[in-house]
XYZ file of N, CA and C in Angstrom:
429
model
N 0.706 -1.483 -0.226
C 0.240 0.435 -0.254
C 0.614 1.023 -0.275
N 0.544 2.078 -1.033
C 0.929 3.346 -0.851
C 0.152 4.858 -0.581
N -0.813 4.841 -1.107
C -1.399 5.872 -1.673
C -2.651 5.007 -1.257
N -3.064 6.518 0.606
C -4.096 6.620 0.616
C -5.208 7.298 0.416
N -6.966 6.592 0.627
C -7.624 7.950 0.189
C -7.914 9.047 1.628
N -8.244 9.942 1.501
C -7.829 10.629 3.300
C -8.749 11.937 2.781
N -9.695 11.799 2.157
C -10.844 13.022 1.641
C -11.347 12.399 0.419
N -13.018 13.251 0.617
C -13.977 13.161 -0.195
C -15.124 14.342 -0.388
N -15.357 14.905 -1.205
C -15.574 15.805 -1.356
C -16.566 16.484 -2.446
N -17.145 17.650 -2.586
C -17.610 18.229 -3.432
C -17.799 19.540 -4.111
N -17.386 19.811 -4.427
C -16.773 20.811 -5.646
C -18.273 21.837 -5.368
N -18.894 22.048 -4.388
C -20.100 23.038 -3.773
C -20.347 24.260 -5.178
N -21.044 24.881 -5.428
C -21.547 26.279 -5.398
C -20.701 27.281 -4.852
N -20.683 27.249 -3.667
C -19.907 28.408 -2.818
C -18.456 27.803 -3.457
N -17.783 27.221 -3.170
C -16.221 26.778 -4.110
C -16.100 27.394 -5.750
N -16.711 27.881 -5.785
C -16.969 27.972 -8.084
C -16.306 29.331 -7.599
N -15.683 30.239 -8.165
C -15.649 30.998 -8.701
C -16.659 30.987 -10.064
N -16.773 32.190 -10.722
C -17.502 33.119 -11.319
C -17.825 32.103 -12.787
N -16.560 31.576 -13.002
C -16.406 30.688 -14.819
C -17.177 29.302 -14.009
N -17.465 28.677 -12.719
C -18.513 27.263 -12.018
C -17.089 26.541 -12.294
N -15.798 27.105 -11.854
C -15.137 25.586 -11.618
C -14.259 25.881 -9.982
N -14.258 25.261 -9.707
C -13.679 25.336 -8.265
C -12.433 26.076 -7.801
N -12.585 26.998 -6.947
C -12.005 28.316 -6.837
C -10.228 27.582 -6.236
N -9.246 28.746 -6.644
C -7.895 28.374 -6.193
C -7.428 28.026 -5.059
N -8.671 29.030 -3.445
C -8.346 28.826 -2.675
C -8.965 28.008 -1.936
N -9.776 27.022 -2.324
C -10.508 25.444 -2.052
C -9.930 24.521 -2.281
N -9.047 24.554 -3.352
C -8.236 23.300 -3.755
C -7.180 23.200 -2.167
N -6.367 24.242 -1.663
C -6.095 24.836 -0.543
C -6.764 23.384 1.031
N -7.910 24.211 0.685
C -8.787 23.650 2.148
C -9.018 22.192 1.751
N -9.385 21.962 0.759
C -9.776 20.305 0.719
C -7.774 19.347 0.912
N -6.953 19.848 0.093
C -5.555 19.317 0.638
C -5.320 19.698 1.691
N -5.663 20.541 2.652
C -5.810 20.602 4.178
C -5.871 19.763 4.917
N -7.983 19.733 4.885
C -8.133 18.918 5.661
C -7.313 17.214 5.309
N -7.594 17.174 4.183
C -6.861 15.415 3.708
C -5.431 14.790 4.294
N -4.450 16.566 4.492
C -3.589 16.021 5.666
C -3.696 16.344 6.530
N -4.760 16.631 7.180
C -5.373 15.879 8.930
C -5.601 14.461 8.716
N -5.981 14.614 7.695
C -6.558 12.939 7.995
C -5.688 11.884 8.444
N -4.293 12.639 7.286
C -3.483 11.246 6.747
C -2.942 11.222 7.889
N -2.295 12.933 8.745
C -1.707 12.422 10.123
C -1.995 11.768 11.155
N -3.523 11.659 10.802
C -4.573 10.820 11.787
C -3.811 9.593 11.642
N -4.291 8.940 10.607
C -3.513 7.343 10.074
C -2.620 7.300 10.306
N -0.996 8.426 10.613
C -0.294 8.297 10.334
C 0.385 7.867 12.472
N -0.651 8.199 13.020
C -0.649 8.132 14.127
C -0.490 9.609 15.764
N -1.369 10.760 14.614
C -1.012 11.998 14.671
C -2.522 11.980 15.973
N -2.768 12.287 16.968
C -3.869 12.362 17.386
C -4.294 14.383 17.597
N -4.970 14.960 16.911
C -4.828 16.532 17.169
C -6.099 16.410 18.508
N -6.794 15.575 18.992
C -6.947 15.961 19.897
C -6.019 15.724 21.361
N -5.382 15.152 21.171
C -4.794 14.163 22.322
C -3.188 15.606 21.866
N -2.709 15.219 20.830
C -2.083 16.280 21.034
C -1.916 17.270 20.858
N -3.154 18.268 20.602
C -3.710 18.920 20.997
C -3.744 19.775 22.495
N -3.648 18.766 23.055
C -3.081 18.982 24.869
C -2.117 19.198 25.817
N -1.328 18.444 24.546
C 0.575 18.535 24.929
C 0.750 20.171 23.670
N -0.234 20.287 23.451
C 0.427 21.559 22.516
C 1.331 21.290 20.791
N 0.957 19.899 20.799
C 1.717 19.208 19.387
C 1.217 19.911 18.087
N 1.343 20.058 16.962
C 0.500 20.706 15.978
C 1.412 20.425 14.622
N 0.674 20.593 13.179
C 2.174 20.941 11.886
C 1.632 21.761 11.284
N 2.817 22.253 11.437
C 2.606 23.904 10.484
C 2.986 23.596 9.317
N 2.435 23.778 8.345
C 2.851 23.621 6.724
C 3.987 24.448 6.290
N 4.728 24.384 5.454
C 6.077 25.250 5.442
C 5.998 25.322 3.856
N 6.171 24.444 3.415
C 5.299 24.606 1.655
C 4.606 23.640 1.246
N 4.098 24.629 0.090
C 2.898 23.662 -0.691
C 3.659 24.324 -2.353
N 3.585 23.112 -3.385
C 3.326 23.386 -4.452
C 2.263 22.481 -5.772
N 1.762 22.874 -6.140
C 0.328 22.820 -7.088
C 0.789 22.791 -8.101
N 0.781 21.677 -8.939
C 0.192 21.751 -10.303
C -1.368 20.997 -10.486
N -2.032 22.354 -11.268
C -3.550 21.889 -11.667
C -3.057 21.534 -12.995
N -4.568 20.425 -12.713
C -4.305 19.403 -14.278
C -5.516 19.516 -15.038
N -6.444 19.183 -14.492
C -7.683 19.233 -14.822
C -9.120 20.449 -14.592
N -9.694 21.310 -14.662
C -10.780 21.403 -14.065
C -11.617 21.178 -13.323
N -11.923 21.453 -12.226
C -13.206 20.745 -11.487
C -14.515 21.918 -11.416
N -15.362 21.285 -12.077
C -16.209 22.273 -11.973
C -17.379 22.063 -10.918
N -18.609 23.091 -11.048
C -19.342 23.135 -10.250
C -20.031 21.360 -10.178
N -19.973 21.368 -8.940
C -21.197 19.681 -8.326
C -20.599 18.427 -8.915
N -18.677 18.458 -8.866
C -17.896 17.890 -9.343
C -17.715 16.571 -8.434
N -17.773 15.343 -7.640
C -16.971 14.806 -6.701
C -15.799 14.803 -6.336
N -15.184 14.448 -5.987
C -13.426 15.014 -5.712
C -12.889 13.978 -4.642
N -11.861 13.235 -4.797
C -11.240 12.688 -3.348
C -10.226 12.622 -3.503
N -9.169 12.665 -1.972
C -7.937 13.210 -2.102
C -6.985 11.970 -1.877
N -5.765 11.930 -2.857
C -5.219 10.147 -2.166
C -3.723 10.701 -1.836
N -3.281 10.727 -0.501
C -2.116 10.806 0.132
C -1.379 10.032 -0.333
N 0.051 9.684 -0.260
C 1.568 9.309 0.270
C 2.007 9.930 0.688
N 3.525 9.544 1.620
C 4.922 9.917 1.730
C 5.956 9.934 1.170
N 6.690 10.763 0.769
C 7.971 11.047 0.010
C 9.013 11.138 0.564
N 9.284 11.708 2.072
C 9.951 12.076 2.957
C 9.669 11.900 4.433
N 10.708 11.073 5.013
C 10.397 11.628 6.681
C 11.479 12.330 6.997
N 11.456 13.619 7.636
C 12.841 13.792 8.347
C 12.460 13.048 9.927
N 13.094 14.415 10.388
C 12.913 14.527 12.022
C 12.434 15.573 12.377
N 11.364 16.447 12.144
C 10.423 17.208 12.794
C 9.591 17.362 11.317
N 9.667 16.902 10.108
C 9.198 16.948 9.293
C 9.235 15.884 8.247
N 7.382 15.686 7.349
C 6.856 14.931 6.783
C 6.578 15.829 5.150
N 7.482 15.669 4.053
C 6.798 15.774 2.739
C 6.409 14.355 2.375
N 5.116 15.132 1.399
C 4.221 14.221 0.415
C 3.392 14.922 -0.399
N 2.594 13.939 -0.842
C 2.177 14.045 -2.088
C 0.783 13.727 -1.830
N -0.455 14.978 -2.599
C -1.757 14.674 -2.409
C -1.965 14.736 -3.606
N -2.916 13.520 -4.386
C -3.584 13.700 -5.777
C -4.632 13.824 -5.071
N -5.635 15.212 -5.973
C -6.616 15.024 -6.370
C -7.495 14.430 -7.418
N -8.877 13.483 -7.612
C -9.458 13.229 -8.259
C -10.133 13.564 -8.483
N -11.242 13.495 -10.277
C -12.409 13.582 -10.615
C -13.264 12.522 -9.847
N -13.856 12.005 -8.623
C -14.356 11.088 -8.695
C -15.104 10.495 -9.574
N -15.736 10.283 -10.355
C -16.467 9.805 -11.287
C -15.749 9.124 -12.679
N -14.239 9.664 -13.037
C -14.422 9.755 -13.688
C -12.459 9.336 -13.828
N -11.719 9.373 -12.108
C -10.815 8.733 -12.274
C -9.332 10.583 -12.834
N -9.704 10.961 -13.253
C -8.709 11.855 -14.094
C -8.232 12.692 -12.577
N -6.761 12.872 -12.999
C -6.509 13.847 -11.649
C -6.493 15.106 -12.292
N -6.944 15.505 -11.140
C -7.455 17.409 -10.873
C -6.308 17.805 -10.848
N -5.421 17.571 -9.803
C -4.192 18.265 -9.473
C -3.595 17.615 -8.167
N -2.087 18.236 -7.808
C -1.638 17.507 -6.813
C -0.860 18.431 -6.861
N -0.765 17.800 -5.195
C -0.407 19.011 -4.246
C 1.442 18.223 -3.736
N 2.413 18.994 -3.427
C 3.887 18.582 -2.809
C 3.870 19.268 -1.734
N 3.885 18.412 -0.946
C 3.686 20.135 0.297
C 5.041 18.934 1.845
N 5.068 19.621 2.222
C 6.556 19.887 3.503
C 5.639 19.773 4.992
N 5.278 19.427 5.890
C 4.508 19.914 6.906
C 5.756 20.077 7.909
N 5.884 20.545 8.861
C 6.305 20.302 9.635
C 5.939 20.592 12.125
N 6.136 19.102 12.564
C 5.658 19.172 13.125
C 5.704 19.814 14.378
N 5.098 20.361 15.169
C 5.736 21.934 16.025
C 4.976 22.204 16.916
N 5.925 22.444 18.209
C 5.821 22.572 20.025
C 5.646 24.138 19.649
N 3.919 24.362 20.554
C 3.543 25.266 20.526
C 3.701 26.159 21.465
N 4.595 25.390 22.525
C 4.820 26.092 23.724
C 6.307 26.363 23.874
N 6.922 25.413 23.127
C 8.392 25.776 22.793
C 8.686 26.689 21.938
N 7.829 27.047 21.086
C 7.790 27.418 19.663
C 9.067 27.560 18.648
N 8.868 25.961 18.696
C 10.333 25.685 17.731
C 9.274 23.974 17.343
N 10.368 23.382 16.445
C 9.952 22.126 15.800
C 10.057 20.216 17.172
N 9.161 19.697 16.760
C 9.170 18.376 17.838
C 9.791 17.379 16.888
N 10.374 16.574 17.498
C 10.834 14.865 16.865
C 9.143 14.637 16.333
N 9.673 13.364 15.230
C 8.499 13.215 14.685
C 8.449 11.827 15.400
N 7.405 11.111 16.477
C 7.870 9.787 17.202
C 8.091 8.801 16.109
N 8.932 7.604 16.557
C 9.138 6.273 15.906
C 8.067 5.609 15.510
N 7.467 5.625 16.018
C 5.957 5.222 15.798
C 5.388 5.576 14.796
N 5.286 6.962 14.601
C 4.831 7.553 13.371
C 5.616 7.189 12.009
N 7.221 7.185 12.326
C 7.920 6.977 11.209
C 7.557 5.609 10.175
N 7.535 4.367 11.610
C 7.105 2.951 11.363
C 6.181 3.045 10.639
N 4.509 3.260 11.185
C 3.450 3.292 10.373
C 3.890 4.583 8.876
N 4.210 5.217 9.283
C 4.190 6.413 7.771
C 5.162 5.055 6.530
N 6.219 4.011 6.792
C 6.299 3.187 5.726
C 5.406 2.395 4.930
N 4.298 2.226 5.382
C 3.097 1.877 4.412
C 2.634 2.754 3.911
N 2.716 3.889 4.190
C 2.038 5.056 2.668
C 3.243 6.036 2.110
N 4.371 5.118 2.075
C 5.574 5.219 1.460
C 5.253 5.418 0.211
N 5.382 6.268 -0.921
C 5.498 5.603 -1.990
C 7.021 5.848 -3.083
N 6.507 4.572 -3.768
C 8.199 4.711 -4.776
C 8.369 6.050 -5.473
N 9.587 6.866 -5.353
C 9.562 7.393 -5.964
C 10.646 7.665 -7.241
N 9.955 8.319 -8.926
C 10.808 8.280 -9.731
C 12.180 8.646 -9.876
N 13.085 8.450 -10.772
C 13.913 9.556 -10.346
C 13.913 10.577 -11.143
N 15.487 10.918 -10.440
C 14.669 12.730 -9.912
C 13.751 13.505 -9.517
N 12.941 12.583 -8.725
C 12.030 13.441 -7.614
C 12.910 13.778 -6.703
């Protein structure tokens, strides 16, 4: 197993621009929701970790838009880890048009585990690293 579905949604009217396509800002919202679910799969419980004042800070997003997402389209996101560092994880999220399977957008992102009390990075726990292995993509040459 590598990629895992972490979000399903609809391009509702209020998420679209004047041309009837999903607005750029709403891709990021869907990718952010998908990231939260991915981190839960890896073992980060936001409710528990929130009490300890740990969270994820996004430090990079690189989005390639591949196909238009029209008003009313059903979409889903699949996520896979690319690299696990000491305190950061780089992952790829692919947004699909659910009815056709066409790739609508690909987001390569990096998030850092952040200690809100210390105001700095925190090490990713070993258990999360071990779990991430099953969701790690085979990388093509040059990536």
